[in-house]
XYZ file of C-alpha atoms in Angstrom:
607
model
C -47.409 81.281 -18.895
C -46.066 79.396 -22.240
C -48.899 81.890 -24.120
C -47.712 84.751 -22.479
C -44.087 83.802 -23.747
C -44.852 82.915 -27.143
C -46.524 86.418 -27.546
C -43.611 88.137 -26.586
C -41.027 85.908 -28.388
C -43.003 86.559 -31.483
C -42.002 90.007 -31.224
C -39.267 90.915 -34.187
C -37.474 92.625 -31.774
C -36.952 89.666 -29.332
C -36.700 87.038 -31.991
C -33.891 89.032 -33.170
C -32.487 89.241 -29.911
C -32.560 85.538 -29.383
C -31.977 84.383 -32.081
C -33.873 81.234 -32.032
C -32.835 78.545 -34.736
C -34.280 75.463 -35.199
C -34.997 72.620 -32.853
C -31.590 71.291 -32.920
C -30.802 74.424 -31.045
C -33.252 75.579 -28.871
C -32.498 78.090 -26.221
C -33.972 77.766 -22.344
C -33.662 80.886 -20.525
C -33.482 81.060 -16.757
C -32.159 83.692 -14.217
C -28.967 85.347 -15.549
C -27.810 82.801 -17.327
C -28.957 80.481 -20.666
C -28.398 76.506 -21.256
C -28.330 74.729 -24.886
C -30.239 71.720 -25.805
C -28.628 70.512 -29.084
C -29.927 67.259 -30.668
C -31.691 66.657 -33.614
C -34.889 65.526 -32.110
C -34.401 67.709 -28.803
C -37.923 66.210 -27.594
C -37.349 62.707 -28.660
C -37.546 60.593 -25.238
C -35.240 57.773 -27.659
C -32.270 60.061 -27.340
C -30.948 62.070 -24.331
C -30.654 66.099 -24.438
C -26.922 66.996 -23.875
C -27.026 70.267 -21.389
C -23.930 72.648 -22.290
C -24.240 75.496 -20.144
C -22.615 79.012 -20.895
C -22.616 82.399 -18.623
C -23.211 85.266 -20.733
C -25.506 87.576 -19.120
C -28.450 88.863 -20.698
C -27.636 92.820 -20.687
C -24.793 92.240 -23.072
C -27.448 90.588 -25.641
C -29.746 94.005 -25.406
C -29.174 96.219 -28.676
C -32.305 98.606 -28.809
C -32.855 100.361 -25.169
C -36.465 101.141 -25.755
C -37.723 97.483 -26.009
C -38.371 95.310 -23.143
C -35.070 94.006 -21.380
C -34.734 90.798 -21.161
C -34.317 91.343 -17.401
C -38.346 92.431 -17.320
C -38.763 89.109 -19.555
C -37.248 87.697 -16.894
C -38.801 89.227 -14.185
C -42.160 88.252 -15.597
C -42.191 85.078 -16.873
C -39.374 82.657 -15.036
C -40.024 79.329 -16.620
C -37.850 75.955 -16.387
C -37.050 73.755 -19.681
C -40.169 71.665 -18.699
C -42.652 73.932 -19.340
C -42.134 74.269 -22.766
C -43.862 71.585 -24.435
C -44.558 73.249 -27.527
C -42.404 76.288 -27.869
C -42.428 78.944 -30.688
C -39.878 78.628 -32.943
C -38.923 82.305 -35.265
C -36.056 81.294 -37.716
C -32.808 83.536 -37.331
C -32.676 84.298 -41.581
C -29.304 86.374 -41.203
C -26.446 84.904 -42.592
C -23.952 83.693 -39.754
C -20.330 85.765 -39.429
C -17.844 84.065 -41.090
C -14.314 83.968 -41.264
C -11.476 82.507 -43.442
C -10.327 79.024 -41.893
C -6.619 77.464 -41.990
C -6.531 73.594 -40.000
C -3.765 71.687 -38.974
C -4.144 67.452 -38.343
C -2.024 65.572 -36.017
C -2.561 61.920 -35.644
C -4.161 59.220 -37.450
C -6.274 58.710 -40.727
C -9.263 58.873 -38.903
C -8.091 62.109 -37.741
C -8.302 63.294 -41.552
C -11.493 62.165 -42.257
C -12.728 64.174 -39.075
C -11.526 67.059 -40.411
C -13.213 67.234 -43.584
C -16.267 66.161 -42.252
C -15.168 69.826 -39.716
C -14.986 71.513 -42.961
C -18.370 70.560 -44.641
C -20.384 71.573 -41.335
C -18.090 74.812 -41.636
C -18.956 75.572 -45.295
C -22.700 74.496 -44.353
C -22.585 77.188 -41.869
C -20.959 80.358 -44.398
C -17.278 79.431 -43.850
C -16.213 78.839 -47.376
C -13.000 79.972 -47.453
C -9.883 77.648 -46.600
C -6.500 79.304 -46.510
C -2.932 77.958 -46.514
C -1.033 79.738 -43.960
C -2.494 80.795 -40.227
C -1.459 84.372 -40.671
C -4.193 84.770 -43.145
C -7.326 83.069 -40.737
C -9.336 84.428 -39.094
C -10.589 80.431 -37.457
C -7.631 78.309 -36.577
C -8.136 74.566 -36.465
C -6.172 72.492 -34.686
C -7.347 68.466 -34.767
C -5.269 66.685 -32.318
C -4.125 63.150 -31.425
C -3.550 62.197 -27.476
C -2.147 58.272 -28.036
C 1.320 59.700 -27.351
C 3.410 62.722 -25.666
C 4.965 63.274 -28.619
C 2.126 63.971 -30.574
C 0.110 66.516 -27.697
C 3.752 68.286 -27.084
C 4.025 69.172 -30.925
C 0.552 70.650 -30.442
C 1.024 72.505 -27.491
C 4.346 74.130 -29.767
C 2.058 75.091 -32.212
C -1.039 76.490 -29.604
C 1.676 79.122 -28.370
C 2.442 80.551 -31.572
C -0.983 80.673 -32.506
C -1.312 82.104 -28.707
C 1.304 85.071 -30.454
C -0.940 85.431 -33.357
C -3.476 86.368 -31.260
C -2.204 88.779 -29.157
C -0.168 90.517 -31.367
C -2.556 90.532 -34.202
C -2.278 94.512 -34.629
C 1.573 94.470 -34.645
C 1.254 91.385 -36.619
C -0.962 93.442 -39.348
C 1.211 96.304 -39.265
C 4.258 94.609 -40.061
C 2.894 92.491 -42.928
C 3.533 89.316 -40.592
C -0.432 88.928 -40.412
C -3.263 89.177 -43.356
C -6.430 88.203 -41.364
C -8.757 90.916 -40.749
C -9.166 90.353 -36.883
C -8.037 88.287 -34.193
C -7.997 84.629 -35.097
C -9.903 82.236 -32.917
C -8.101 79.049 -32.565
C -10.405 75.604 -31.923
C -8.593 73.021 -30.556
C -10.896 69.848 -31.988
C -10.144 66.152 -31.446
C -8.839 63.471 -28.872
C -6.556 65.760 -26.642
C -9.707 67.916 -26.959
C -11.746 65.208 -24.916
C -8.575 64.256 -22.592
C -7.246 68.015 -22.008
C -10.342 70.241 -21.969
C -9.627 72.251 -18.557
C -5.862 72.231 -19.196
C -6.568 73.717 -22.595
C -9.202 76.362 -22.319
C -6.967 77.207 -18.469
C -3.847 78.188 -20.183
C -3.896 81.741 -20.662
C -6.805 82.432 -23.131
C -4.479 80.732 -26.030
C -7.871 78.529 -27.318
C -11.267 80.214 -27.777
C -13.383 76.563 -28.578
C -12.519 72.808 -27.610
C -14.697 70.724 -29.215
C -14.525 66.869 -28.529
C -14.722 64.429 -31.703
C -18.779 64.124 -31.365
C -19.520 67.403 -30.714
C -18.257 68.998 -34.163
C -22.092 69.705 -34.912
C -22.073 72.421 -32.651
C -18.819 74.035 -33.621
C -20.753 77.022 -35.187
C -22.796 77.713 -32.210
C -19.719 77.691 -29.828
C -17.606 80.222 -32.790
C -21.114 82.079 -32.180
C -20.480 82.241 -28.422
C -17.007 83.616 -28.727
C -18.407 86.613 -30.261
C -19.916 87.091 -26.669
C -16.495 86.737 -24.466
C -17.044 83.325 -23.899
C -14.952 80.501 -24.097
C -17.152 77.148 -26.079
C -16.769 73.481 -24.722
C -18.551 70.505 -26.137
C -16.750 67.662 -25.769
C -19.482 65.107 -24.539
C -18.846 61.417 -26.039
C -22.146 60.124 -28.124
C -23.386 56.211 -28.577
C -25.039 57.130 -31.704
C -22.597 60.125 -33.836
C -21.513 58.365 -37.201
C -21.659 61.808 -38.847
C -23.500 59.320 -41.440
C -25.525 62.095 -43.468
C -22.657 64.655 -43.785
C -20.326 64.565 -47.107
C -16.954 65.645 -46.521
C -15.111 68.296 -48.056
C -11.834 66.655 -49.416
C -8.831 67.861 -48.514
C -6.564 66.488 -51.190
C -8.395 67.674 -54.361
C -8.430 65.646 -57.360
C -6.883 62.716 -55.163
C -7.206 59.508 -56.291
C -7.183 57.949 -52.881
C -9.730 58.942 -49.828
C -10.481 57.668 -46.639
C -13.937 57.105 -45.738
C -14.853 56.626 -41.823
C -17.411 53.637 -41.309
C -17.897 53.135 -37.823
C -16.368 55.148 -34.522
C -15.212 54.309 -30.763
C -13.973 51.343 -29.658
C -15.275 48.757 -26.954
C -11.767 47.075 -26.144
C -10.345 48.984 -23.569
C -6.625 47.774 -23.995
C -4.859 48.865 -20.671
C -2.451 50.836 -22.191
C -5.147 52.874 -24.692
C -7.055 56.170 -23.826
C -9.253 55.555 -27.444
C -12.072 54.815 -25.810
C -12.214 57.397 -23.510
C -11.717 60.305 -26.011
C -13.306 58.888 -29.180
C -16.303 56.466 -26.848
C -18.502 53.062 -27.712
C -18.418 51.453 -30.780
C -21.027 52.515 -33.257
C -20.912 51.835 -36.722
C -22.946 53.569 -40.292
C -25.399 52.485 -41.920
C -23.872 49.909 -45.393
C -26.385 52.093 -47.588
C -24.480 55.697 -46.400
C -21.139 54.297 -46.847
C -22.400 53.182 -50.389
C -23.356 56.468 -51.252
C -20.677 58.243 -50.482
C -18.064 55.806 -52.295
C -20.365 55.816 -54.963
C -19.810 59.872 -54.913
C -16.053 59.849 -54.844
C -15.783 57.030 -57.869
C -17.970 60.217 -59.800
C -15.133 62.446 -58.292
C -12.405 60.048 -59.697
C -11.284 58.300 -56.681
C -9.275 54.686 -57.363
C -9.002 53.546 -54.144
C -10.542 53.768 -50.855
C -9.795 53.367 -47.487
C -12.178 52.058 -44.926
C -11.526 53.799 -41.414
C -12.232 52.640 -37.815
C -10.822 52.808 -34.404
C -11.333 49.545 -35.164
C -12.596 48.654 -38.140
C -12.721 45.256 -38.554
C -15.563 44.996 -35.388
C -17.861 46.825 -37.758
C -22.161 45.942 -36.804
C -24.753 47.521 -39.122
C -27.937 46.971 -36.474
C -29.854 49.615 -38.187
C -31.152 47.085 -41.022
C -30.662 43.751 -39.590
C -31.718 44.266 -35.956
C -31.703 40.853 -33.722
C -30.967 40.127 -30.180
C -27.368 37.949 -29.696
C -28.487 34.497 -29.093
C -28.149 33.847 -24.784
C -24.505 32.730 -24.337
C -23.392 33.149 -27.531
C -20.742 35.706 -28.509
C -19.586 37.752 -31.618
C -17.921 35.549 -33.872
C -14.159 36.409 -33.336
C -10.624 34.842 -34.580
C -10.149 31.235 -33.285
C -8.243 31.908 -29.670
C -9.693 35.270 -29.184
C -11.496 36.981 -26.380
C -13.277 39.798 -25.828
C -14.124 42.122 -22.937
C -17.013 43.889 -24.518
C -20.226 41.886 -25.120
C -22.528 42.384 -28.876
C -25.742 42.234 -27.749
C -27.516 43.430 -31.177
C -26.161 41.831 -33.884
C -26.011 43.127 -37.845
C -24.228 43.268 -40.821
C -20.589 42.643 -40.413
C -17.441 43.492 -42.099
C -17.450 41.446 -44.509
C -20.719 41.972 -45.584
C -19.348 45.102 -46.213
C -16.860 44.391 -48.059
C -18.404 42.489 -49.919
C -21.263 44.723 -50.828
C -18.670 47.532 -52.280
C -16.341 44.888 -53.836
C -19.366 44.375 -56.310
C -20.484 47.600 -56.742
C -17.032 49.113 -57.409
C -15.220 46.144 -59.249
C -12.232 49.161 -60.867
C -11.549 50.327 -57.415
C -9.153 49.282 -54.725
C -10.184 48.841 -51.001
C -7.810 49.108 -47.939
C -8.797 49.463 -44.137
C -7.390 50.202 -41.108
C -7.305 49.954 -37.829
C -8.387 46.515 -37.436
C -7.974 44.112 -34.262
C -6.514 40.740 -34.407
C -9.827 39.383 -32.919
C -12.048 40.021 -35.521
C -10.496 38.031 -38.840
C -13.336 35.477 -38.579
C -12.603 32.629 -41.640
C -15.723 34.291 -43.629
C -13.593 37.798 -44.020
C -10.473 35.927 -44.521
C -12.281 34.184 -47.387
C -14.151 37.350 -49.094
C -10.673 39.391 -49.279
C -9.044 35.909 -50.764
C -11.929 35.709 -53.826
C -12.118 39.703 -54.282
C -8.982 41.255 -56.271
C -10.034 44.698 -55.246
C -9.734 44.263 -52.024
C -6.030 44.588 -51.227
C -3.775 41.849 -49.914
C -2.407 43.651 -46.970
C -4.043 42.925 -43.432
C -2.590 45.016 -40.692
C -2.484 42.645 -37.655
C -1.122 44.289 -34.323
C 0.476 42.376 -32.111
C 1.796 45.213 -29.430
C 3.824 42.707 -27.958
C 5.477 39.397 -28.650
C 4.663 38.012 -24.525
C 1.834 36.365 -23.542
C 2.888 37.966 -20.240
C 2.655 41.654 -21.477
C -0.608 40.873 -23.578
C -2.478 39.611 -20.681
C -1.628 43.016 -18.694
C -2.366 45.000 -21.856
C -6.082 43.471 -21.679
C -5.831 41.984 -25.256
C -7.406 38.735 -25.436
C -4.994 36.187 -26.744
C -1.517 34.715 -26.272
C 1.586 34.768 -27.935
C 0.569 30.957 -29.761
C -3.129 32.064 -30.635
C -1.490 34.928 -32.622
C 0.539 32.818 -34.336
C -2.080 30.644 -34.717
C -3.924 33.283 -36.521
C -0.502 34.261 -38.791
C -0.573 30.879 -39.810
C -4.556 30.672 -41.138
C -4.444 34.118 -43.053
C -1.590 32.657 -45.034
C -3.024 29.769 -45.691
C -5.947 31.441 -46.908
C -4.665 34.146 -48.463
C -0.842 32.655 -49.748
C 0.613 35.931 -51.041
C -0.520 38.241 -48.279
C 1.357 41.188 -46.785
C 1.415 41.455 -43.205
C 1.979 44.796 -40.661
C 1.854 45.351 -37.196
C 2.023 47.929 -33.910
C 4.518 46.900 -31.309
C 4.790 48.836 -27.838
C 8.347 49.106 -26.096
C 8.796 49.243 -22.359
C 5.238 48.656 -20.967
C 4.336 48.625 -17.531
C 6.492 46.001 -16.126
C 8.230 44.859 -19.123
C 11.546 42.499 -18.334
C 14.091 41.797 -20.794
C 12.960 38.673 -21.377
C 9.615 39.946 -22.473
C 11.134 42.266 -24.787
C 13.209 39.124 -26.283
C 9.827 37.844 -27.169
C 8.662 40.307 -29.255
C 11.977 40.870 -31.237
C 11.608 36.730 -32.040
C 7.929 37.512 -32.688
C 8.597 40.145 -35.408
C 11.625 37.613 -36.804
C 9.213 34.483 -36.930
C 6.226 35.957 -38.257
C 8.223 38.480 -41.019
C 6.125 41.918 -41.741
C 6.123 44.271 -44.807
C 5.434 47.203 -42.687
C 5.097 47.880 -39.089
C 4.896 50.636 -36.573
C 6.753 50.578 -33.944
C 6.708 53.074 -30.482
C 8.185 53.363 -26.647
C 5.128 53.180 -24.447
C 3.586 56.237 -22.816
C 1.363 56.403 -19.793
C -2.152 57.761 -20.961
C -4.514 59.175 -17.952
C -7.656 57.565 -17.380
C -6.506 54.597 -18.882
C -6.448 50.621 -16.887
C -2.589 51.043 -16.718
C -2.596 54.820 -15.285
C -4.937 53.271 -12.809
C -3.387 49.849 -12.030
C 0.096 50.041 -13.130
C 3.546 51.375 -12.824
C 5.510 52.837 -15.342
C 8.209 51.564 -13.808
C 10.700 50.760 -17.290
C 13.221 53.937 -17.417
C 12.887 55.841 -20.424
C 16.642 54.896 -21.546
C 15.701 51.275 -21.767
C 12.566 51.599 -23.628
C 14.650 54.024 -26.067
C 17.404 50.800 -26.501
C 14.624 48.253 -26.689
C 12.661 50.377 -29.432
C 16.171 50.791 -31.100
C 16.835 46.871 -30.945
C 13.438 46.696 -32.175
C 13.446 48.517 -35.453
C 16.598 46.656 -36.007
C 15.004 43.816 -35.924
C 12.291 44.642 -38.030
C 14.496 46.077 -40.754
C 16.836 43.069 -40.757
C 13.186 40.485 -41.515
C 11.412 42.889 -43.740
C 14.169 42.929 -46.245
C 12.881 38.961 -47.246
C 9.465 40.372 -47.862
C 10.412 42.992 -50.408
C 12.703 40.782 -52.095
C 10.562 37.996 -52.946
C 8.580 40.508 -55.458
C 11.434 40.639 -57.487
C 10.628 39.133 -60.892
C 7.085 39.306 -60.493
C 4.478 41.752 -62.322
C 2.844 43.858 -59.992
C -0.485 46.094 -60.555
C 0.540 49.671 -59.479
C -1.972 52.494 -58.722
C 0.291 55.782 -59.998
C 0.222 58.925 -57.571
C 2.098 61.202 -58.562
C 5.967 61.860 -60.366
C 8.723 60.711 -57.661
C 9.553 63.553 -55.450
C 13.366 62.398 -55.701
C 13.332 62.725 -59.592
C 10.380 63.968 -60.686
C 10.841 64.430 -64.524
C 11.839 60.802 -64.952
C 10.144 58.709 -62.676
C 6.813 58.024 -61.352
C 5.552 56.329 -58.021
C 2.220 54.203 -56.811
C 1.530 51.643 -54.450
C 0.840 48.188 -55.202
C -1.622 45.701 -53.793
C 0.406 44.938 -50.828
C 0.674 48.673 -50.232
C 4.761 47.888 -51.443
C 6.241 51.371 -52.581
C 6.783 51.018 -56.529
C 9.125 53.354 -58.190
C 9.509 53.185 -62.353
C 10.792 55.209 -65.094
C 8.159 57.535 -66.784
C 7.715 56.385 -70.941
C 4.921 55.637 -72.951
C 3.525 52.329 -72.516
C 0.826 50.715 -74.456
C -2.681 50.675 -73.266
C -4.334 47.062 -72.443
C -7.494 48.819 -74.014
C -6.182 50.383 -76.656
C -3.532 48.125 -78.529
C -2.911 50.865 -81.363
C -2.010 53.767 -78.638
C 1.316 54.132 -76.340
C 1.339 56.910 -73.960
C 2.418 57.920 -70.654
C 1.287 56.767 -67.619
C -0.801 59.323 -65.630
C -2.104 59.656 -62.069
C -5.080 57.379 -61.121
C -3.637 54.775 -63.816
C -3.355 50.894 -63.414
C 0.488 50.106 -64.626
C 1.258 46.521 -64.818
C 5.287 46.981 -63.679
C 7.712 44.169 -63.661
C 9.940 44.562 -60.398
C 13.961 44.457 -61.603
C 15.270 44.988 -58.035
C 14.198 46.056 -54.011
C 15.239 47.698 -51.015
C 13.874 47.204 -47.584
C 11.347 50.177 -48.306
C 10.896 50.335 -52.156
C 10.978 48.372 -55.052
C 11.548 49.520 -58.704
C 10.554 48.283 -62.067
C 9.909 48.071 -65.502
C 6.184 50.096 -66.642
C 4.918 47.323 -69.083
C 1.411 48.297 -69.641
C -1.576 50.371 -68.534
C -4.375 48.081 -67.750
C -7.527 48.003 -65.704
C -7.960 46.405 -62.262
C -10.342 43.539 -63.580
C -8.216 43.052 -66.501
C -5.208 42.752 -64.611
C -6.247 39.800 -62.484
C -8.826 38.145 -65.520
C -5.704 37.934 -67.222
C -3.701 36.164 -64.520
C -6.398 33.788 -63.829
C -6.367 32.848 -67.649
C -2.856 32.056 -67.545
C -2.965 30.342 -64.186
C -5.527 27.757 -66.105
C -3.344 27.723 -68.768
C 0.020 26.841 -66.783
C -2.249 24.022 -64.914
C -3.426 22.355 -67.789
């Protein structure tokens, strides 16, 4: 039987029909209807086939009447997946359709990484134009974040105008409303992807493709599959998609910032979070991939980088440094912390990594986010202490300031062990800048639990913090176990009191840089006066606003010019605000310079 198929699939006429690719996407063919087997190593018994199963029928493939149908194919030789143990593989040479792509990204950083990586499978795959507007696509993106109602309701706003796009493309064109030369297929991509998939491809053919944030591999084949009448799904969650080998296509050119995703998922099912439900288990790249690819943007003139993870700080290389977790012992976490989720396989951590691209890059800042409190063992907390370029600002969310309303948000420590752990990183690291996420009106919040977090946020004192009214998420512990039971009114006023609060404490933390000499990172002219003044971010990730003249040049003596984007400044801070702080432009400098210089002069004040 597999002979009698290979002779007929080595026909040109029914290799063309098929279109047969390569292993990773090897079609099955049975009755009236087909089923893909994407995967890499499709035969690999180490890694499961995913089954995404479509319903076009095979009459609607046939395009010369004189061959065979595939209906005699059929008829002759009805074979399951496991007879093919060594199928016949003809390569499809024809260049795939393409179309001119706009995207839109709602949500987090991670969010933005995931769509460039979108954009270099895209241009991998033909699509190589990017436009600005939707009227002029002919593939709409849309990535998508599902942590809060606000954020899927904006997203369904925009799905119904690109619903009106759509169906009144030829009006559209005729008016001059619409430049793309056909019907635009929209792709919803993303979390609400994963959480939303029947709601979204149910409501009134406004999406063509929902793709889920593992599955963007496939996104050509399912854009293939439209062509057909049929509507593509992939949104199965993976335990091993890092999207490690893939470079992304940038979407800020000539940036010189850039976020670079090194691990995915998340393991610590907070009640209150539907993360690990849409994005799955923790899994984390290689050290040697991340390497490369910061070594690529430093070529590309990148100053500072920003590590990604749902959450980050958990990061496990096992690929290298394989070993079974010694019985009853536990990842190392924060002093006071707890985990759900077990490591069994233990790698490199972290810090490791940081400390592997702290070297290697010594002129170029490192940030990261989104950490957990729980993983700031000491041995992190020392390497960001002895490494200037890694930044001095550790984002620390509390979510709440009672032990109460931590213990029903699953979180693994108390009101006094995160205290505890305020009071180490400062001790560690003196001049550090602290920020936080804090959740109004969770499932069974009192008033005296909200208390608690206001005097949280005024004892500990953050630079920066983010700060939302709670939203039930389906599928999470709390949609399962919980009421929402605090009316929306009194979340609004606590969130109010909150931000209040916040402002009122943050104030002290921007005004104790006045008078010192901070190391700014220019990006760009201020948008408020952009002739005169230019803006960066300092170390703490502070806001610095100074007046644009030429300076003199640390490395240069004999030469004064203007500072330019992706420069040092050294810029003495006159005065502050509660969000900004403005200064004097002293000098351009290097990173290592900067703080060689400030060590001398520390020795020399000691002396």
């Amino acid at each position: 039987m597999a002979s009698a198929l290979s002779s007929i699939i080595n026909q040109p006429h029914t290799a063309q029909r098929l279109k047969l690719h390569s292993p990773s996407c090897l079609r099955f063919f049975k009755h009236k209807h087909y089923a893909f087997l994407p995967s890499p190593k499709p035969f690999s018994s180490s890694r499961p086939l995913h089954l995404i199963t479509a319903s076009r029928t095979f009459s609607s493939l046939s395009t010369k009447p004189k061959n065979p149908s595939l209906r005699n194919f059929i008829a002759q030789a009805s074979l399951t997946a496991s007879q093919f143990q060594q199928p016949h593989l003809v390569a499809d040479t024809e260049a795939p359709s393409t179309g001119r792509i706009y995207h839109e990204t709602y949500g987090c950083q991670m969010n933005v990484n995931d769509m460039e990586i979108v954009l270099s499978i895209m241009k991998n795959a033909g699509y190589n134009e990017i436009v600005t507007a939707p009227e002029n696509a002919e593939i709409i993106f849309i990535n998508t974040c599902a942590i809060r109602d606000n954020a899927e309701m904006k997203v369904w706003q925009r799905l119904n105008y690109f619903w009106f796009l759509k169906r009144n493309w030829k009006a559209n064109v005729a008016t001059g409303r619409s430049q793309s030369l056909r019907p635009p297929k929209v792709v919803v991509l993303g979390c609400m992807a994963e959480r939303l998939k029947e709601k979204i491809l149910d409501s009134d053919k406004m999406v063509d493709v929902v793709c889920g944030p593992d599955a963007y591999r496939d996104l050509p084949r399912l854009l293939e599959e439209v062509e057909y009448g049929q509507k593509g799904i992939n949104t199965l969650l993976s335990l091993e998609e890092t999207y490690a080998d893939i470079n992304p296509v940038r979407i800020s050119q000539n940036s010189i910032s850039a976020f670079v995703s090194v691990m995915r998922g998340c393991n610590n099912m907070c009640s209150f979070c539907i993360v690990p439900f849409t994005r799955g288990r923790e899994r984390s790249r290689p050290v040697e991939s991340i390497v490369r690819e910061v070594a690529e943007l430093w070529k590309e003139g990148v100053k500072e980088v920003t590590l990604l993870g749902q959450n980050v700080n958990s990061y496990n290389d096992a690929s290298v440094v394989e070993k079974e977790a010694e019985a009853g012992s536990n990842w190392k976490l924060s002093e006071g912390f707890s985990s759900i989720s077990k490591v069994r396989t233990t790698g490199l951590r972290f810090s490791d990594l940081l400390d592997r691209l702290s070297l290697e890059f010594p002129e170029m800042r490192f940030r990261f986010t989104s950490p957990h409190p729980k993983d700031y063992p000491d041995e992190l907390l020392y390497i960001m202490r002895e490494r200037h370029n890694i930044c001095k600002l550790i984002h620390l969310p509390a979510q709440s300031g009672s032990s109460k309303m931590l213990e029903r948000m699953r979180r693994g420590y108390t009101r006094e062990a995160y205290l505890s752990l305020v009071q180490k990183i400062r001790s560690i690291i003196p001049d550090v800048a602290l920020s936080s996420d804090f959740i109004c009106g969770f499932c069974g919040e009192t008033e005296e639990d909200h208390s608690d977090t206001l005097t949280l946020v005024k004892e500990v004192g953050y630079d920066m913090a983010y700060m939302f009214a709670y939203s039930m998420r389906e599928k999470t512990h709390a949609h399962r176990n919980y009421v929402d039971d605090v009316p929306e009114e009194t979340k609004q006023r606590r969130l109010t009191e909150l931000i209040e609060t916040f402002r009122e404490s943050t104030g002290k933390c921007y005004d104790e840089q006045v008078g010192t000499t901070q190391l700014v990172l220019v990006e760009g002219p201020n948008k408020r006066a952009p002739d005169t003044e230019l803006i960066g971010k300092s170390d703490k990730g502070h806001r610095v606003i100074f007046v644009n003249l030429p300076i003199s040049d640390r490395e240069d003596v004999n030469t004064k010019r203007n500072p330019a984007v992706g420069d040092y400044v050294e810029v003495q801070i006159t005065r502050s605000t509660r969000a900004s702080l403005f200064g004097e432009a002293l000098a351009i400098t290097k990173l290592s310079s900067f703080y060689n210089n400030l060590e001398r002069e520390a020795v020399a004040c000691s002396m």
